[in-house]
Amino acid sequence: MTLDPTIWYMIPDATARAAQHAFPRGNRYLTMYETLGPIFTNPDFADLYAHRGHPAEAPARLALVLVFQQIEQLGDAEAAEAVRARLDWKYALALDIDDPGFDATILGDVRTRLLASGAEERLLTLMLDTLVDAGFLKARGRQRSDSTPVLATLRLLTRMTLVAETMRATLNALADAAPTWLTRHLDPAWAERYAVRVEEYRLPKEAADRRALETTIGQDGYALLDAVAASDAPPDLRHHPAGQIRRQVWLQQYDGPHDVRWRSNDDLPPHAQLIRSPYETEARFATKRTTTWTGYKVHLTETCDDALPHLITNVETTSATTNDVCVTDTIHTHLAARNLLPQEHLVDSGYVAADILVDSQQQGVEVVGPVLRDTSWQAREPDGLDIRCFAIDGDVQQVTCPAGKVSVRWRPGSADPGAGPAEIAVQFDPDDCRACPLRPRCTQAKTGPRTLKLQPRDPHEALQRARLRQVTEAFKQLYAARAGIEGCLSQGVRAFGLRYARYRGQAKTHLQHIRIAIAINIVRVVAWVQGIPRATTRQSSFARLVASLG
């Protein structure tokens, strides 16, 4: 398909007159267009289309429809109908009043094009550029970040229903890809076990019967694997995606293939690797305090300067098992690429580590968030000799203790990828420690000397400064602004479907989150222009009464 060379479109006179007559006090989409103008242009997406072929629908308009779809929480068919039926959409899309719109499948096509080209981030970048040009967004201000769980589009399966449903999904895929070949290798018992969707209530209840069925399903899977690997099998079947998924699930759930054995729960891979559904292989199970879910995590970053609307500047979609601290540097990298790095970045303790404090300072960003406290028993005791009581000299690689003794060993460790800087093991002379009058306050070792684990100089010093700062009143007042990000997450969940993935796979889910971020920004800019104040935290009548008594 080829691209329409038109850069942007003027609103037809008939559409403008009808919209202004129908909405004399304005409307969300009219105000958006009048305030921001064209957010996207066709040349922004030129690389997604061929130079020859049938003319494509204007991608600038389709990108806006994807965002409007998220504002209204519409499916593809409903969004395509809204383009045909709604006057305010026609105004914002600069369409003739009698424009017939397009087929709903085109929205799926444009999403596929964006993902295939890795262009999903482009939507948010173009939106942010428009906001900067309009004066609603500036760099070097204050921003805040937080994350929330995202539930994947899948059915929660027990281990047995997982393997049975995986076998069924594989057979369905092979029935489409090579029906004649599958007929020759079909075990008659498979029809009874896998012809219909596997439900837990249909499975055996007795433990012995369940163990027998677990083994049988495992043997069925290995038999199918052998058949696919045989010389008479079509070559494409060996690399069929459904077969690869079945292979991964069997590796995780069984020991085999010669002696098929169901793995115990303790013998399973970690949650970060464990497949939970044959239809959604990227979703992962995670636990955060009392919350458990299967899916992903979304990290939103928004501005929080009082003089401007609070707008989302970055979106990250990660596996549910990814720790927040692994995302902080990525957020800064993406903000730097958009020239939107903040001066102060407010985050909770999950995003903060010593090396992040150092790296962010080198980018001119001050990460404001509580760091983990020293959990050693010496730090908990009023007269304990914790790490702050020791003089560290990294140049000569020595540490002097409160009694004036110098360490005898300084051994740098090896850093694990993604685990922060390598720790340095420090040890004092056993003879010095054994006779030291400060020993009861210093170590609980029966005979051994005091040992320390240090980070490299810059992370260590940054961590100590952060621990001192976070107990000050100035830090508490500054950090209080971080709580506002909860309102952003709440708005995303309540009004824009942020909690639930509409699509399968992390990439498609991330595109959904980007569209949500753009939708929230549009709604907030329109509210700002219309003079609608930011909502405050809602309280029930009873809560207000109790607060008034306090």
XYZ file of C-alpha atoms in Angstrom:
550
model
C 0.000 0.000 0.000
C 1.243 3.512 -0.810
C 1.120 6.619 1.334
C -1.041 9.673 0.676
C 1.488 12.500 0.096
C -0.724 15.043 1.893
C 1.130 16.325 4.957
C -1.943 17.333 6.928
C -5.574 18.133 6.239
C -7.711 21.241 6.563
C -11.109 20.809 8.172
C -13.782 21.002 5.445
C -16.022 24.054 5.759
C -19.210 22.011 6.036
C -17.740 19.890 8.832
C -16.479 22.966 10.682
C -19.844 24.764 10.455
C -21.810 21.726 11.586
C -19.460 20.997 14.507
C -19.401 24.577 15.736
C -23.182 24.768 15.492
C -23.638 21.441 17.294
C -21.073 22.239 20.010
C -21.288 25.993 20.699
C -19.560 25.518 24.070
C -16.850 23.333 22.680
C -16.137 19.651 22.894
C -13.166 17.507 23.915
C -12.126 16.740 20.345
C -12.832 20.218 19.000
C -10.802 21.768 21.801
C -7.986 19.283 21.205
C -7.701 20.235 17.537
C -8.003 23.961 18.197
C -5.338 23.779 20.928
C -2.811 21.329 19.496
C -3.534 21.268 15.778
C -2.458 18.157 13.819
C -0.607 15.879 16.256
C 0.495 13.447 13.536
C 1.276 13.976 9.850
C 1.482 11.425 7.041
C 5.249 11.852 6.479
C 5.781 10.791 10.111
C 4.875 7.254 8.993
C 6.350 7.210 5.480
C 8.759 4.349 6.263
C 5.839 2.061 7.172
C 4.446 2.016 3.624
C 5.651 0.933 0.184
C 6.280 3.273 -2.734
C 3.905 1.361 -5.009
C 0.538 -0.204 -4.551
C -3.023 0.637 -3.563
C -3.422 3.977 -1.742
C -3.549 3.510 2.010
C -5.790 5.232 4.511
C -4.030 8.289 5.897
C -1.819 7.019 8.767
C -1.998 10.401 10.514
C -5.750 9.952 10.834
C -5.490 6.280 11.760
C -3.026 7.093 14.547
C -5.512 9.579 15.976
C -8.304 7.019 15.737
C -6.164 4.571 17.739
C -5.911 7.218 20.459
C -9.598 8.201 20.319
C -10.408 4.508 20.543
C -8.511 4.379 23.825
C -10.204 7.512 25.179
C -13.638 6.020 24.533
C -12.678 2.387 25.324
C -13.973 1.150 21.967
C -13.257 -1.968 19.986
C -12.106 -1.762 16.371
C -15.604 -2.110 14.919
C -16.986 0.486 17.328
C -14.147 2.907 16.544
C -14.691 2.539 12.795
C -18.397 3.194 13.338
C -17.587 6.300 15.384
C -15.505 7.675 12.496
C -18.570 7.364 10.262
C -21.138 8.568 12.791
C -19.599 11.128 15.143
C -19.340 14.743 14.092
C -16.693 15.646 16.687
C -14.430 12.840 15.432
C -14.876 14.009 11.832
C -13.860 17.516 12.921
C -10.725 16.323 14.730
C -9.841 14.033 11.803
C -10.550 16.775 9.219
C -13.021 14.567 7.331
C -15.940 15.548 5.134
C -19.223 15.408 6.960
C -20.403 12.539 4.731
C -17.119 10.609 4.752
C -17.899 6.854 4.856
C -14.859 6.010 6.986
C -12.956 2.757 6.579
C -13.164 -0.938 7.339
C -12.440 -1.842 10.961
C -9.689 -4.301 9.993
C -7.496 -1.386 8.920
C -6.941 -0.494 12.593
C -5.432 -3.923 13.165
C -3.256 -3.427 10.105
C -1.842 -0.114 11.319
C -1.065 -1.601 14.739
C 0.765 -4.449 13.007
C 2.741 -1.994 10.881
C 3.780 0.024 13.919
C 4.944 -3.067 15.797
C 6.678 -4.665 12.808
C 8.725 -1.495 12.302
C 9.357 -0.900 15.999
C 7.595 2.449 15.595
C 5.209 2.308 18.550
C 7.315 4.760 20.595
C 7.037 7.215 17.703
C 3.404 7.901 18.583
C 4.284 9.133 22.065
C 7.339 11.057 20.860
C 5.289 12.935 18.255
C 2.652 13.718 20.858
C 5.262 15.044 23.279
C 6.860 17.169 20.557
C 3.458 18.721 19.910
C 2.985 19.444 23.616
C 6.422 21.055 23.832
C 5.666 23.261 20.819
C 2.335 24.261 22.374
C 4.031 25.258 25.635
C 2.438 22.599 27.831
C 5.640 20.648 28.460
C 9.207 21.550 29.307
C 12.383 19.753 30.286
C 14.380 20.077 33.505
C 11.311 20.281 35.693
C 10.055 17.751 38.191
C 8.733 14.313 37.211
C 7.582 11.206 39.083
C 7.258 7.520 38.236
C 5.495 4.445 39.541
C 4.234 1.086 38.313
C 1.072 -0.971 38.521
C 0.180 -4.573 37.589
C -1.374 -5.368 34.215
C -3.477 -8.505 33.853
C -2.805 -10.505 30.705
C -5.498 -11.720 28.343
C -5.522 -15.360 29.363
C -7.357 -17.994 31.351
C -5.690 -18.956 34.612
C -4.627 -22.589 34.338
C -3.483 -25.180 36.815
C -0.364 -27.109 35.889
C -2.377 -30.039 34.565
C -4.763 -27.905 32.530
C -1.721 -26.028 31.195
C -0.068 -29.123 29.716
C -3.364 -30.536 28.449
C -4.360 -27.227 26.865
C -0.879 -26.870 25.373
C -1.247 -30.284 23.760
C -4.675 -29.291 22.426
C -3.337 -25.995 21.044
C -0.512 -27.847 19.291
C -2.901 -30.363 17.721
C -5.187 -27.553 16.533
C -2.244 -25.761 14.923
C -1.014 -28.948 13.226
C -4.544 -29.732 12.037
C -4.493 -26.434 10.155
C -0.901 -26.719 8.918
C -0.733 -30.418 7.921
C -4.101 -32.183 8.306
C -3.210 -35.203 6.148
C 0.031 -35.865 7.981
C -1.634 -35.462 11.391
C -4.356 -37.952 10.443
C -1.706 -40.627 9.792
C -0.118 -40.095 13.213
C -3.254 -39.519 15.260
C -3.681 -41.576 18.416
C -7.419 -42.392 18.714
C -7.343 -41.557 22.433
C -6.288 -37.980 21.659
C -9.758 -37.142 20.389
C -11.248 -37.837 23.811
C -8.526 -35.989 25.702
C -7.966 -32.926 23.495
C -10.937 -32.389 21.163
C -12.601 -29.812 23.435
C -11.246 -27.172 25.777
C -9.676 -28.679 28.867
C -11.515 -27.770 32.069
C -10.368 -28.557 35.585
C -13.761 -29.907 36.642
C -13.518 -32.635 33.970
C -10.171 -33.891 35.248
C -9.760 -36.697 37.817
C -10.076 -35.818 41.488
C -8.153 -38.707 43.046
C -4.406 -38.138 43.427
C -3.447 -41.462 41.823
C -5.672 -40.826 38.805
C -4.259 -37.324 38.386
C -0.686 -38.623 38.488
C -1.554 -41.201 35.833
C -3.110 -38.541 33.594
C -0.109 -36.233 34.070
C 2.144 -39.021 32.837
C -0.171 -39.867 29.947
C -0.284 -36.268 28.722
C 3.503 -36.119 28.957
C 3.851 -39.298 26.898
C 1.414 -37.901 24.318
C 3.533 -34.785 23.971
C 6.771 -36.702 23.507
C 5.094 -39.035 20.997
C 3.985 -36.019 18.984
C 7.511 -34.595 19.200
C 8.963 -37.838 17.809
C 6.425 -37.834 14.973
C 7.262 -34.246 14.018
C 10.991 -35.071 14.050
C 10.538 -38.138 11.805
C 11.689 -38.066 8.181
C 8.169 -38.250 6.729
C 7.021 -35.096 8.542
C 6.771 -31.841 6.563
C 9.964 -29.858 7.293
C 8.041 -26.750 8.350
C 6.451 -28.603 11.268
C 9.771 -28.893 13.097
C 9.857 -25.112 13.488
C 6.147 -24.462 13.875
C 5.548 -21.913 16.689
C 2.961 -24.123 18.402
C 5.439 -26.999 18.493
C 8.127 -24.767 19.969
C 5.744 -23.642 22.714
C 4.824 -27.253 23.497
C 8.518 -28.132 23.686
C 9.186 -25.310 26.167
C 6.216 -26.244 28.335
C 7.286 -29.900 28.404
C 10.852 -28.948 29.362
C 9.465 -26.922 32.253
C 6.825 -29.373 33.473
C 8.375 -32.807 32.778
C 11.579 -34.764 33.075
C 11.862 -36.977 30.023
C 11.450 -38.106 27.356
C 12.491 -41.686 28.111
C 11.272 -41.821 31.705
C 8.418 -39.319 31.731
C 8.194 -37.792 35.183
C 6.048 -34.892 36.398
C 8.255 -32.292 38.048
C 7.578 -31.358 41.658
C 6.684 -27.744 42.402
C 10.134 -27.221 43.909
C 11.742 -28.410 40.668
C 10.023 -25.893 38.404
C 11.877 -22.993 36.747
C 11.584 -19.543 38.371
C 8.459 -17.488 37.694
C 10.421 -15.233 35.327
C 10.739 -18.189 32.910
C 7.598 -20.220 33.575
C 5.013 -20.193 30.762
C 1.456 -19.816 32.069
C -0.585 -20.277 28.886
C 0.112 -21.693 25.414
C -1.749 -18.716 23.956
C 0.070 -15.980 25.913
C 3.639 -17.135 26.380
C 5.132 -13.829 27.568
C 2.866 -13.233 30.574
C 4.411 -14.095 33.930
C 3.128 -14.714 37.441
C 4.241 -12.259 40.123
C 3.556 -11.388 43.741
C 3.837 -7.967 45.348
C 2.990 -7.980 49.024
C -0.613 -9.315 49.091
C -1.257 -8.914 45.354
C -0.717 -11.729 42.875
C -1.285 -11.542 39.134
C -0.277 -13.021 35.792
C 0.698 -10.552 33.114
C 2.925 -7.512 32.963
C 3.833 -4.303 34.740
C 3.452 -0.784 33.356
C 5.625 2.117 34.532
C 4.299 5.636 33.950
C 6.326 8.828 34.301
C 4.542 12.180 34.470
C 5.461 15.808 35.024
C 4.368 17.358 38.318
C 5.162 21.070 38.058
C 2.342 23.185 39.474
C 2.351 25.774 36.680
C 1.615 23.290 33.884
C -0.703 20.329 33.296
C 0.650 17.016 34.529
C 1.499 15.036 31.402
C 2.872 11.536 30.848
C 6.358 11.656 29.336
C 7.361 7.989 29.314
C 5.817 4.522 29.340
C 7.595 1.242 30.032
C 5.936 -2.166 29.829
C 7.889 -4.961 31.476
C 7.444 -8.521 32.586
C 5.562 -8.838 35.852
C 8.705 -10.257 37.460
C 10.987 -7.342 36.506
C 12.066 -5.328 39.528
C 11.364 -1.602 39.393
C 15.024 -0.797 39.997
C 15.873 -2.363 36.624
C 13.711 0.214 34.839
C 15.042 3.495 36.258
C 17.987 3.797 33.870
C 15.750 2.880 30.927
C 13.330 5.656 31.859
C 16.176 8.174 31.947
C 17.534 6.942 28.615
C 14.180 7.375 26.886
C 13.579 10.781 28.460
C 17.042 11.910 27.375
C 16.308 10.808 23.794
C 13.241 13.085 23.858
C 15.137 15.964 25.518
C 12.766 15.714 28.475
C 15.051 14.712 31.334
C 13.819 16.155 34.631
C 15.905 17.983 37.165
C 14.220 16.029 39.963
C 12.806 12.532 39.530
C 10.527 11.412 42.377
C 10.251 7.648 42.833
C 9.620 5.138 45.599
C 12.327 2.970 47.113
C 11.837 0.235 44.520
C 13.424 2.415 41.837
C 16.442 3.559 43.865
C 19.870 1.950 44.215
C 23.317 3.340 44.900
C 24.564 2.991 41.323
C 21.396 4.639 40.013
C 22.028 7.650 42.247
C 25.487 7.989 40.697
C 24.446 7.409 37.081
C 21.521 9.828 37.293
C 23.737 12.555 38.737
C 25.991 12.214 35.706
C 22.927 12.924 33.544
C 21.987 15.947 35.619
C 19.025 14.183 37.236
C 18.491 14.080 40.982
C 16.666 10.897 41.939
C 14.498 11.683 44.956
C 13.383 8.568 46.786
C 14.059 6.661 49.991
C 16.944 4.215 49.850
C 16.999 0.999 51.828
C 18.175 1.437 55.378
C 21.178 -0.337 56.799
C 19.632 -3.543 58.150
C 22.682 -4.772 60.082
C 22.269 -5.373 63.800
C 24.927 -2.744 64.460
C 22.737 -0.104 62.774
C 19.735 -1.155 64.864
C 21.568 -0.943 68.190
C 21.918 2.545 69.710
C 25.630 2.050 70.425
C 26.353 -0.359 67.532
C 29.334 0.322 65.300
C 27.788 0.300 61.845
C 29.493 1.140 58.565
C 29.262 4.881 59.215
C 31.739 4.505 62.076
C 34.515 3.281 59.769
C 36.886 5.498 57.767
C 37.156 4.205 54.212
C 40.126 5.083 52.004
C 39.517 3.723 48.532
C 42.790 5.066 47.175
C 44.908 2.811 49.379
C 42.145 0.180 49.697
C 42.037 0.242 53.469
C 39.429 0.798 56.156
C 40.142 2.121 59.633
C 37.860 0.959 62.438
C 36.686 3.075 65.436
C 39.516 1.578 67.520
C 42.096 2.823 65.008
C 42.941 -0.575 63.521
C 43.469 -0.916 59.769
C 41.920 -3.658 57.634
C 44.175 -6.405 56.278
C 42.090 -7.589 53.314
C 40.350 -5.689 50.504
C 38.859 -8.048 47.931
C 36.658 -6.728 45.082
C 33.925 -9.104 43.980
C 32.541 -9.750 40.509
C 29.415 -7.927 39.386
C 26.390 -9.865 38.182
C 24.578 -8.385 35.154
C 21.745 -6.158 36.335
C 22.655 -6.592 40.008
C 24.446 -3.282 40.513
C 28.123 -2.678 41.231
C 30.310 -5.440 42.631
C 30.707 -5.442 46.394
C 34.094 -5.206 48.091
C 34.816 -7.629 50.929
C 36.862 -6.059 53.748
C 38.324 -7.969 56.689
C 40.272 -6.936 59.786
C 43.051 -8.795 61.557
C 41.596 -11.503 63.841
C 44.189 -10.702 66.519
C 43.204 -7.031 66.533
C 39.509 -7.856 66.813
C 39.911 -10.577 69.434
C 41.458 -8.252 71.999
C 39.437 -5.133 71.108
C 37.349 -3.608 73.938
C 34.771 -2.476 71.337
C 34.158 -6.025 70.093
C 30.679 -6.468 71.730
C 29.471 -3.388 69.843
C 31.191 -4.388 66.597
C 30.702 -8.084 65.815
C 28.764 -11.094 67.051
C 31.235 -13.587 65.590
C 32.471 -16.008 68.232
C 36.115 -15.908 67.199
C 36.313 -14.330 63.757
C 37.164 -10.705 62.952
C 34.840 -7.915 61.816
C 34.080 -7.994 58.113
C 32.453 -5.360 55.929
C 30.821 -5.384 52.525
C 31.334 -2.135 50.663
C 30.213 -0.769 47.344
C 32.690 1.149 45.167
C 33.456 4.666 46.346
C 30.953 6.692 44.323
C 27.925 4.424 44.955
C 28.905 4.057 48.621
C 29.163 7.790 49.195
C 25.946 8.463 47.279
C 24.125 5.874 49.386
C 25.364 7.343 52.671
C 24.375 10.862 51.608
C 20.921 9.636 50.616
C 20.420 7.908 53.971
C 21.285 11.094 55.811
C 19.096 13.228 53.589
C 15.950 11.133 53.697
C 15.409 11.759 57.415
C 15.360 15.551 56.963
C 12.182 17.614 56.864
C 13.181 19.157 53.524
C 13.337 15.717 51.913
C 9.924 14.754 53.301
C 8.323 17.905 51.915
C 9.906 17.379 48.492
C 9.101 13.673 48.384
C 5.442 14.277 49.278
C 4.795 15.247 45.650
C 5.536 11.663 44.569
C 2.165 10.519 45.911
C 0.418 12.252 43.013
C 1.531 9.546 40.590
C -1.013 7.278 42.270
C -3.705 9.532 40.826
C -2.257 9.069 37.350
C -2.308 5.289 37.723
C -5.835 5.432 39.129
C -7.036 7.525 36.196
C -5.425 5.101 33.780
C -7.050 2.110 35.462
C -10.506 3.607 36.016
C -10.999 5.561 32.808
C -8.693 4.064 30.185
C -8.383 0.316 30.823
C -4.778 0.366 32.023
C -5.250 -2.661 34.294
C -6.179 -5.114 31.537
C -4.248 -6.037 28.401
C -6.538 -6.031 25.362
C -3.983 -7.933 23.293
C -1.580 -10.842 23.719
C 2.148 -10.330 23.972
C 4.297 -7.675 25.608
C 4.835 -5.628 22.430
C 1.117 -5.313 21.685
C 0.401 -4.531 25.321
C 3.074 -1.822 25.282
C 1.458 -0.222 22.234
C -1.829 -0.212 24.143
C -0.116 1.542 27.060
C 1.388 4.166 24.755
C -2.053 4.890 23.330
C -3.413 5.200 26.861
C -0.660 7.667 27.769
C -1.459 9.827 24.731
C -5.172 9.625 25.548
C -4.570 10.755 29.132
C -2.427 13.638 27.898
C -5.163 14.799 25.525
C -7.810 14.642 28.236
C -5.585 16.552 30.660
C -4.615 19.274 28.184
C -8.258 19.806 27.239
C -9.232 20.016 30.917
C -6.413 22.516 31.498
C -7.537 24.711 28.592
C -11.157 24.538 29.731
C -10.170 25.571 33.251
C -11.267 22.326 34.893
C -9.255 21.942 38.135
C -7.414 18.767 39.018
C -9.505 16.394 41.085
C -8.512 15.904 44.691
C -8.409 12.595 46.515
C -11.951 11.427 47.078
C -13.158 10.649 50.584
C -16.358 9.025 51.720
C -18.739 11.003 53.925
C -17.840 8.848 56.909
C -14.111 9.324 56.338
C -14.569 13.100 56.220
C -16.566 12.973 59.444
C -13.883 10.940 61.210
C -11.184 13.310 59.943
C -13.083 16.308 61.292
C -13.152 14.738 64.754
C -9.433 14.110 64.847
